[in-house]
Short mmCIF file of C-alpha atoms in Angstrom, two decimals:
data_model
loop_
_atom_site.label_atom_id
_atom_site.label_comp_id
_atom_site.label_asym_id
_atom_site.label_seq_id
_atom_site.Cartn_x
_atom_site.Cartn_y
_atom_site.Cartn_z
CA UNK A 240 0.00 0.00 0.00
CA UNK A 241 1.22 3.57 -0.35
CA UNK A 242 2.83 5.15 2.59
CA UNK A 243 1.24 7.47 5.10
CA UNK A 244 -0.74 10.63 4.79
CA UNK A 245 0.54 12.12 7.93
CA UNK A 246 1.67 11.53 11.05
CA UNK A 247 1.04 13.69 14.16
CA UNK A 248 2.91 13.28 17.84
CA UNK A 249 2.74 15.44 21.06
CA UNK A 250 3.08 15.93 24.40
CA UNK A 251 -0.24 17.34 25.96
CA UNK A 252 -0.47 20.64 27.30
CA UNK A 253 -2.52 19.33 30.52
CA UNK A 254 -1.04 16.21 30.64
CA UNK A 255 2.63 16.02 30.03
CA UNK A 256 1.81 12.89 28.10
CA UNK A 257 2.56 11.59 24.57
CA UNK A 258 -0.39 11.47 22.48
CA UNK A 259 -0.57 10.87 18.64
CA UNK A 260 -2.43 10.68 15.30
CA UNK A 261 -1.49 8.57 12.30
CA UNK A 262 -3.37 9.11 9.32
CA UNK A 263 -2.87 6.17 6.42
CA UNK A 264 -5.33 6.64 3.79
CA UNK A 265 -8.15 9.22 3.24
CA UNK A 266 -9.00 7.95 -0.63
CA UNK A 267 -11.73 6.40 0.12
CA UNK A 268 -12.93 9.03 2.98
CA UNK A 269 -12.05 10.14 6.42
CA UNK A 270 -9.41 8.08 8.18
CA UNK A 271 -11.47 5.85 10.70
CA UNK A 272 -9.68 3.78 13.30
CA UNK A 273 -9.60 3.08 17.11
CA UNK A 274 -7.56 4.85 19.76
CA UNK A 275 -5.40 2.96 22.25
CA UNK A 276 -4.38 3.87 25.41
CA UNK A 277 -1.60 1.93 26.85
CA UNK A 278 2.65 2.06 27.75
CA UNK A 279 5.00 0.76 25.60
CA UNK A 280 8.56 1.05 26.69
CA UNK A 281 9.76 3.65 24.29
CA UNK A 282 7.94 6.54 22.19
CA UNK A 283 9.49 4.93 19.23
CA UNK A 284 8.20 1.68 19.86
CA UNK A 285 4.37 3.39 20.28
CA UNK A 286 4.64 5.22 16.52
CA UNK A 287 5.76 2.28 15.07
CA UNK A 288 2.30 0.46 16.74
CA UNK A 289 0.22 3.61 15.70
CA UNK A 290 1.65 3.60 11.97
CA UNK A 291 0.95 -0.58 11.81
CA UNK A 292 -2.46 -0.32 12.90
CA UNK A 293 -3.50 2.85 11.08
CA UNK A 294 -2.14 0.79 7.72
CA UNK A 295 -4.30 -2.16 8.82
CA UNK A 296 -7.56 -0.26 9.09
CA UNK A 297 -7.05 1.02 5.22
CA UNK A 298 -7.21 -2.32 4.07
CA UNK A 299 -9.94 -2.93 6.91
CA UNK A 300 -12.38 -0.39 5.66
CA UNK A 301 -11.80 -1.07 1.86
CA UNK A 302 -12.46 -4.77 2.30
CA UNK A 303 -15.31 -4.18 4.28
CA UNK A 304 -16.41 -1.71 0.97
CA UNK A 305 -16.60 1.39 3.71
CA UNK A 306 -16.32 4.79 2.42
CA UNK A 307 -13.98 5.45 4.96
CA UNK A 308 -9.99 5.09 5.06
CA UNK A 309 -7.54 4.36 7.66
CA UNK A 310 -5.90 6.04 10.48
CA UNK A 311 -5.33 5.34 14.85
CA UNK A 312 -4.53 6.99 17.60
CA UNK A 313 -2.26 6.28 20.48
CA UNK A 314 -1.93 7.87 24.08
CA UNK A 315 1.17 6.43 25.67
CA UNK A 316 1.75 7.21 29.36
CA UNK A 317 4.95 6.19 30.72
CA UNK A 318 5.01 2.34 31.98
CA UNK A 319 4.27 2.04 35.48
CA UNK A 320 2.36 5.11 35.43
CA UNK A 321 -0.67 5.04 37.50
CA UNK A 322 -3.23 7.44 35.96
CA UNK A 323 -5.47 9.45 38.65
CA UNK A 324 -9.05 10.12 36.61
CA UNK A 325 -8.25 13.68 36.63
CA UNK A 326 -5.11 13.04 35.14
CA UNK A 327 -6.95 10.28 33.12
CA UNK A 328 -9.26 13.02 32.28
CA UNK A 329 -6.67 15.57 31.44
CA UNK A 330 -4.64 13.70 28.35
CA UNK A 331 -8.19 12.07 27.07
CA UNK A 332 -8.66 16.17 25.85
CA UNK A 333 -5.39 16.43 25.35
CA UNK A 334 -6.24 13.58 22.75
CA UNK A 335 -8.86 15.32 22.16
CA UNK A 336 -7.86 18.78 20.96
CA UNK A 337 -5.30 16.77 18.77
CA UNK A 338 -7.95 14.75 17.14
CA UNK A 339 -10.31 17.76 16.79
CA UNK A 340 -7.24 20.15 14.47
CA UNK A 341 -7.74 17.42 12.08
CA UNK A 342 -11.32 18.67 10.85
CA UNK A 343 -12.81 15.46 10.45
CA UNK A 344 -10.08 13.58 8.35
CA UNK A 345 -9.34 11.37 11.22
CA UNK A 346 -12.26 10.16 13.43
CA UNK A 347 -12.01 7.90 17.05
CA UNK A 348 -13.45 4.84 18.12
CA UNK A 349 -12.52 3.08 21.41
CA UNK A 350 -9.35 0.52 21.06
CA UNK A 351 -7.33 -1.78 23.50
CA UNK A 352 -7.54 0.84 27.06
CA UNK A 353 -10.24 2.99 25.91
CA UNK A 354 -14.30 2.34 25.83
CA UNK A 355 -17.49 4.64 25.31
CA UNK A 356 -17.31 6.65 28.04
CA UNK A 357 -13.54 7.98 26.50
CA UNK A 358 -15.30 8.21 23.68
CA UNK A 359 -17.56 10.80 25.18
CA UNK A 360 -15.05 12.71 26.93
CA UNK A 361 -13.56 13.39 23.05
CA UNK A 362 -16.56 14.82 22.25
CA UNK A 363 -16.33 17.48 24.21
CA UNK A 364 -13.56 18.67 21.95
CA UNK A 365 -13.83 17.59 18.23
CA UNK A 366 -17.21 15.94 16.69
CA UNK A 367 -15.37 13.21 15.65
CA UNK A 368 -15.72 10.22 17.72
CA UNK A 369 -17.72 6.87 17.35
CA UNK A 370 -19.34 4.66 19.90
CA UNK A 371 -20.19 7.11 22.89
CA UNK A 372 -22.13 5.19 25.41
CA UNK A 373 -25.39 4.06 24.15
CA UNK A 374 -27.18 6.69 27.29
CA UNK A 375 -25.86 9.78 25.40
CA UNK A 376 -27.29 8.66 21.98
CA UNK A 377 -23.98 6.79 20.55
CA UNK A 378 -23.62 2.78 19.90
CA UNK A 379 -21.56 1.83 22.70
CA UNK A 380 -19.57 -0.79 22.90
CA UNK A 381 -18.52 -2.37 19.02
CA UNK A 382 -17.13 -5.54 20.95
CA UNK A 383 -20.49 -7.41 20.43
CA UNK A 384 -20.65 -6.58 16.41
CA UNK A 385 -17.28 -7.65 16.39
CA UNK A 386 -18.24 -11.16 17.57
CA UNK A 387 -20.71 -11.11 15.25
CA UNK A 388 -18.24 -10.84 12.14
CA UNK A 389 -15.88 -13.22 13.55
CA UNK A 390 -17.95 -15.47 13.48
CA UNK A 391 -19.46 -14.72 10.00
CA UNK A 392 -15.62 -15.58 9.11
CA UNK A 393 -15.45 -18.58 10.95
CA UNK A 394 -18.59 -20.23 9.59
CA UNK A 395 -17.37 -19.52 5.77
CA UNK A 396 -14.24 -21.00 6.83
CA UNK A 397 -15.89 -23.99 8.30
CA UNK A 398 -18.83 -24.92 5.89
CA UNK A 399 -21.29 -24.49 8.59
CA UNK A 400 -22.85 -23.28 11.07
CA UNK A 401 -22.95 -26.09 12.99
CA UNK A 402 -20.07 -26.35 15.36
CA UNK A 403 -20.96 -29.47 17.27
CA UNK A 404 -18.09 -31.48 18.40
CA UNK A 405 -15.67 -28.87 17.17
CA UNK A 406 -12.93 -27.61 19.47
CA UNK A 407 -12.02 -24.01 19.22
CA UNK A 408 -9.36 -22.53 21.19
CA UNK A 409 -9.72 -18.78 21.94
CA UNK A 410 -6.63 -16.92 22.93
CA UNK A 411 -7.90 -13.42 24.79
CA UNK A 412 -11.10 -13.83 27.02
CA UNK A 413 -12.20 -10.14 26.87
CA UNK A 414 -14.87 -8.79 26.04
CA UNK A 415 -14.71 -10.03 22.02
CA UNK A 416 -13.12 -13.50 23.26
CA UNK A 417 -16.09 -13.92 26.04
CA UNK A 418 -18.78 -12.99 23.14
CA UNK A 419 -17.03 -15.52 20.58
CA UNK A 420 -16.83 -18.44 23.49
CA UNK A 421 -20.71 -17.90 24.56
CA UNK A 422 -21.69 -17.81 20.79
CA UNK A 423 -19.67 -20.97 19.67
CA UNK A 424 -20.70 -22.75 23.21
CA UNK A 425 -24.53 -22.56 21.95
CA UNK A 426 -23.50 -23.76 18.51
CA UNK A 427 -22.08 -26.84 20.50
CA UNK A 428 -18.47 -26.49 20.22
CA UNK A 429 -16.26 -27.51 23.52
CA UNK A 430 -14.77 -24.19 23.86
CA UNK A 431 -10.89 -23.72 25.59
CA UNK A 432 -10.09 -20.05 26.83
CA UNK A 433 -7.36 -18.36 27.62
CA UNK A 434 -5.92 -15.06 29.10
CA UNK A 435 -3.01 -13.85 30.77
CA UNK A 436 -4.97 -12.29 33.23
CA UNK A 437 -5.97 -15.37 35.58
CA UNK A 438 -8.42 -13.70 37.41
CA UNK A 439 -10.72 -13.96 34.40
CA UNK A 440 -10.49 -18.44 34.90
CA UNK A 441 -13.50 -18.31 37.47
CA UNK A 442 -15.98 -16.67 35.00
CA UNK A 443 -15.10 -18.48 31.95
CA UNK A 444 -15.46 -21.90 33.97
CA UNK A 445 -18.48 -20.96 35.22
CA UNK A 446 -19.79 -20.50 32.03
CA UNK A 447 -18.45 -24.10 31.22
CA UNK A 448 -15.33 -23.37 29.23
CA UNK A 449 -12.10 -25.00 29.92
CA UNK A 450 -9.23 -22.54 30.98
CA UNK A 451 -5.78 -23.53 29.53
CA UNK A 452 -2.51 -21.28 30.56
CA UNK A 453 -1.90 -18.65 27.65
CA UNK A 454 1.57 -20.22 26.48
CA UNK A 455 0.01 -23.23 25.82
CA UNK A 456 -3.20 -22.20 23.57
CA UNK A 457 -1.24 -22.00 20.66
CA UNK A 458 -0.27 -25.08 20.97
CA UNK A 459 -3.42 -27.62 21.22
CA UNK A 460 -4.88 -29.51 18.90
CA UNK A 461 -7.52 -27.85 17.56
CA UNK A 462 -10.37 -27.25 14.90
CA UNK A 463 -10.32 -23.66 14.98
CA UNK A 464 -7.45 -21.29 16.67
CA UNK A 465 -8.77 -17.64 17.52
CA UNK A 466 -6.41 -15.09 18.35
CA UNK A 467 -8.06 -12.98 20.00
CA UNK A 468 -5.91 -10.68 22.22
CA UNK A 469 -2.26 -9.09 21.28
CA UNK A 470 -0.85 -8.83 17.57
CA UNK A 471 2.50 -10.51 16.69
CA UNK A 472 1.41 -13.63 18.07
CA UNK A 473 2.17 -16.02 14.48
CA UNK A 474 5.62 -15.95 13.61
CA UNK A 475 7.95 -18.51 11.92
CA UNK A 476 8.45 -20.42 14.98
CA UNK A 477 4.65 -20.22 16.41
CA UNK A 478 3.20 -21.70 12.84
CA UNK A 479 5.52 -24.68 13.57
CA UNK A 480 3.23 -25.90 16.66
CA UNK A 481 -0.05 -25.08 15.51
CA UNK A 482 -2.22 -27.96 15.47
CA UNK A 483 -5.16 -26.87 13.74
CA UNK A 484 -6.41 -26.50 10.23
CA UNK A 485 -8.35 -22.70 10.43
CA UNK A 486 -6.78 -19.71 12.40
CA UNK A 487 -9.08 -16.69 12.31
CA UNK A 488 -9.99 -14.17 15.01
CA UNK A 489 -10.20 -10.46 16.05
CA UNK A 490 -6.72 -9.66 16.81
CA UNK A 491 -5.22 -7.03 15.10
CA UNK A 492 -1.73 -7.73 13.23
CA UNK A 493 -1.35 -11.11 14.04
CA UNK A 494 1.44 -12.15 11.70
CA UNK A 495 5.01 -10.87 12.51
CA UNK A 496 5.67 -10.39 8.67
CA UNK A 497 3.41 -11.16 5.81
CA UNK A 498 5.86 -14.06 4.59
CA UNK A 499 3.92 -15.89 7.66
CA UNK A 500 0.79 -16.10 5.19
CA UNK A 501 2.85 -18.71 3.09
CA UNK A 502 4.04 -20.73 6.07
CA UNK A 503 0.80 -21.02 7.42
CA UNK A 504 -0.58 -21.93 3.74
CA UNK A 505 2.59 -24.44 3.28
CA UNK A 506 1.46 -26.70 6.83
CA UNK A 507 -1.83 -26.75 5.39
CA UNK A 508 -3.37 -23.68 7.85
CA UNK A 509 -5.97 -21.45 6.50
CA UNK A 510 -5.60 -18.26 7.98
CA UNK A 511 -8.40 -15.86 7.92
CA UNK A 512 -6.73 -12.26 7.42
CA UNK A 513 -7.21 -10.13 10.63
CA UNK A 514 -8.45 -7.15 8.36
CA UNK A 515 -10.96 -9.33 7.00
CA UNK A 516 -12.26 -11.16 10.16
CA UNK A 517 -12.26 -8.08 13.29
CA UNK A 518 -13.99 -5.94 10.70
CA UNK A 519 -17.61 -6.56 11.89
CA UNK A 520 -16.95 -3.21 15.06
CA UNK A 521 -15.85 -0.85 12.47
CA UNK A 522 -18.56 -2.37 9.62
CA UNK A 523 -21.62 -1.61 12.26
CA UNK A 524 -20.55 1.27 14.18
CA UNK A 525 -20.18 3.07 10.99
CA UNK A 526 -23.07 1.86 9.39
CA UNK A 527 -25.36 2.87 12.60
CA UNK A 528 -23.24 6.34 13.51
CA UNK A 529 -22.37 7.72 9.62
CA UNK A 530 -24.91 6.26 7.68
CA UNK A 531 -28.32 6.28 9.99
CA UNK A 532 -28.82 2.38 9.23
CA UNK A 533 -31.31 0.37 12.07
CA UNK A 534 -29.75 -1.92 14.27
CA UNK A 535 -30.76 -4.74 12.23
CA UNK A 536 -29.71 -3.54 9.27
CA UNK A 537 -26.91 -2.89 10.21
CA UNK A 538 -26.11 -6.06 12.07
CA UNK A 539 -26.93 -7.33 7.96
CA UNK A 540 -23.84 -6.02 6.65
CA UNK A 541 -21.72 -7.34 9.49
CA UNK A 542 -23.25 -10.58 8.48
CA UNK A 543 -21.94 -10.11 4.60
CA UNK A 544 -18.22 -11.01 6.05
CA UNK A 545 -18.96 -14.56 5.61
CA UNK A 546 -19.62 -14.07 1.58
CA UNK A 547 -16.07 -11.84 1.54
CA UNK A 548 -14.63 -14.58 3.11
CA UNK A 549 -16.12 -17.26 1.08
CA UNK A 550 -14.99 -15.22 -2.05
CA UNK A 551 -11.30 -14.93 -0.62
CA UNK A 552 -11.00 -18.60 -0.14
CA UNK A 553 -12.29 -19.58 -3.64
CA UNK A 554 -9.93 -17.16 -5.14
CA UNK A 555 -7.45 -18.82 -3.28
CA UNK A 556 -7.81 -21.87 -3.98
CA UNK A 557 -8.22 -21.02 -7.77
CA UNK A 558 -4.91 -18.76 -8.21
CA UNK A 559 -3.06 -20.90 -5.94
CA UNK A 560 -2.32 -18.16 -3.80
CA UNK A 561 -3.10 -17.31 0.07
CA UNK A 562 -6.25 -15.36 1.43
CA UNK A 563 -4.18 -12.65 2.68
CA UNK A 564 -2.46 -12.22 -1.14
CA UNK A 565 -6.29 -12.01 -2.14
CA UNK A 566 -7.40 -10.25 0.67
CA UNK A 567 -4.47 -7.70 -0.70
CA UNK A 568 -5.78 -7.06 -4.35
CA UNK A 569 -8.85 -6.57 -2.74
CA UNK A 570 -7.85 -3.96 -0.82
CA UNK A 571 -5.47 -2.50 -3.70
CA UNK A 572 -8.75 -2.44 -6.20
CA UNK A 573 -10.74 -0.98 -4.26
CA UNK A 574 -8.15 2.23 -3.09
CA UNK A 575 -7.54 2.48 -6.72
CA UNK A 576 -10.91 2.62 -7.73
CA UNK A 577 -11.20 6.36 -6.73
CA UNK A 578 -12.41 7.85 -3.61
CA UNK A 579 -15.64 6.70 -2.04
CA UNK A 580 -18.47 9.31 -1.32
CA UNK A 581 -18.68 11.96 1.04
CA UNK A 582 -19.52 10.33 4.76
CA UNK A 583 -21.28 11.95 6.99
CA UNK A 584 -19.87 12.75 10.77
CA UNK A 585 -20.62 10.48 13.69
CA UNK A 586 -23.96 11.69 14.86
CA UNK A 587 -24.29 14.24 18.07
CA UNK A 588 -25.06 12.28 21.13
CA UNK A 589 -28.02 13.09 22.95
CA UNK A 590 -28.34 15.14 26.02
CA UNK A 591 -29.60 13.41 29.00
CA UNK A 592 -31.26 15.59 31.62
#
C-alpha cells in the first residue's frame, strides 16, 4: 500500500503525556480507526504500533467496501504510570484537541484501554468520535458486532454453522473472546479459553469453558485457533506448533511479517486475514453512527463477512495463492478505484437531563 498521509505526535499541554495521530489513507474518505491507550517502553516503539495499525484499518475499511480510510490513535503514558481520573481526564482532551485540528479527516473509536465513556469525553472537543455510550445517543460498545463478524468468518471457513463437536481454542477472554466463546458454546463447540490475566479463569469456567494457561493455547490440537488478544502472536516459529487446520480471530496484526501467510498456507493452515475477520466493530458502528442504518440492518452487513470470506478462499484456492495475497488485491482495487463518497460525521449524542 502507499505510505502514510501524515503523522502527528505530542506531548499534551494538561497532561505532560505523549499522544498521537497517524493518518494512512483518506481515498476512500475520512481516516477511521480506534484509539489505544496503553505504555509501551519507548515513544518509538508506540509510533511504530500507531503507523501498523493505522495501515491495517485502510485495508480494513476497503475490504469491508466502507467509504472510509484508515488512520489510529495512540496515548502512551509512561510504563508504570498510575493514571489518577483527573489526570486520566486531562490527556483524554489532550487527545482530544489533537484529534479535533484534524477537521474530520481522522475520526475515534474506542481501542485496547479505551471504551465509550472515553469516547464521550472526546466529544467534548472535536465531533469526531464513534461509539459514545449508548445513554448519550452513541452505539456503545462495538465488541459485540465484532463477535458477530468473527464469526461470520469462521462459519465460511468452516462450511457451517454447525459447530458441534468442534474444538475451538480462543486466545484473549475479553470482552470479544467472552462474546465468541458464549456464541460458539450454543453452537455446540467444547470451547478452551485463555488469558493472561488469571483472574478472568473463574468466569469463563463458570460458564463451562475450559481454561488452559496462555503459552500453551497455541499449541493444542484444535479445529479452529482464535487469536483474539495481542498482535504478533504467528511468527515462523509459532506456525511450527499449531495444530489446527483454520486460524481466524479479532486480533489485530497477528502475523510478525506477511511471509507468515505462506508458512501457514505451506502446513496446510488457512488463515483468515485479521483485516478481513475483526472488521464486523468498524462495519456496524459506521453503518449505525455515519450512515443512519437500524440496528438490524446494520447487524446485515456485518453478516456479509462470511460471503467476503467465502470469495477470498475460492480465489485462493483457484490462483493458488493465500487469502491474505487475495485479501491484498482486494484492498489494492478498491483504493484504486477512486475515492468513495462523502460520509457523513458520527452523529451528536443526545443530552440526558
Amino acid at each position: 500500500m502507499t505510505a502514510h498521509e501524515q503523522l502527528v505526535v505530542r506531548r499534551g499541554r494538561r497532561s505532560g503525556i505523549a499522544t498521537m495521530v497517524a493518518i494512512h489513507s483518506t481515498t476512500l474518505g475520512p481516516a477511521a480507526g480506534g484509539c489505544r491507550f496503553k505504555p509501551y517502553a519507548t515513544l518509538e516503539e508506540a509510533i511504530g504500533d500507531v503507523l501498523r495499525l493505522s495501515e491495517a484499518m485502510t485495508a480494513k475499511c476497503a475490504v469491508a467496501g466502507l467509504a472510509f480510510g484508515g488512520g489510529k490513535s495512540v496515548i502512551a503514558p509512561e510504563p508504570g504510570r498510575v493514571l489518577s481520573p483527573e489526570e486520566r481526564r486531562a490527556v483524554l482532551l489532550d487527545h482530544a484537541d489533537l484529534v479535533a485540528e484534524f477537521g474530520g479527516r481522522y475520526q475515534a473509536g474506542p481501542d485496547v484501554g479505551t471504551g465509550p465513556a472515553d469516547m464521550l469525553v472526546l466529544r467534548e472537543a472535536s465531533p469526531y468520535a464513534f461509539c459514545t455510550p449508548e445513554s448519550a445517543g452513541g452505539t456503545g460498545s462495538s465488541s459485540g458486532p465484532t463477535a458477530v463478524g468473527v464469526l461470520a468468518a469462521l462459519r465460511a471457513a468452516v462450511g457451517t454453522p454447525d459447530m458441534t463437536g468442534r474444538r475451538v481454542v480462543i486466545s484473549g477472554y475479553g470482552s470479544v473472546g467472552a462474546h465468541l466463546a458464549a456464541s460458539l458454546r450454543v453452537a455446540g463447540a467444547e470451547v478452551v479459553v485463555s488469558d493472561i490475566d488469571p483472574e478472568k479463569r473463574a468466569d469463563a469456567e463458570k460458564g463451562g469453558l475450559t481454561w488452559v494457561e496462555p503459552e500453551k493455547a497455541l499449541t493444542l490440537t484444535a479445529d479452529v485457533v482464535i487469536p483474539a488478544a495481542v498482535g504478533g502472536v504467528l511468527s515462523p516459529e509459532t506456525v511450527t506448533r499449531l495444530d489446527t487446520p483454520l486460524v481466524v480471530g479479532p486480533a489485530n496484526n497477528q502475523l510478525t511479517d506477511d511471509a507468515v501467510a505462506a508458512d501457514l498456507a505451506a502446513r496446510g493452515i488457512r488463515w483468515i486475514p485479521d483485516y478481513v475477520a475483526s472488521a464486523g466493530g468498524i462495519l456496524y458502528t459506521l453503518s449505525r453512527e455515519a450512515e443512519g442504518l437500524d440496528h438490524a440492518s446494520a447487524l446485515a452487513r456485518v453478516e456479509t463477512i462470511g460471503r467476503t470470506v467465502e470469495d477470498l478462499l475460492a480465489a485462493a484456492k483457484a490462483n493458488a495463492t493465500t487469502p491474505l495475497h487475495e485479501a491484498a488485491a482486494l484492498v489494492r482495487r478498491r483504493l484504486t478505484s477512486g475515492a468513495g463518497p462523502r460520509t457523513p460525521s458520527p452523529r451528536a449524542p443526545r443530552t440526558t437531563a
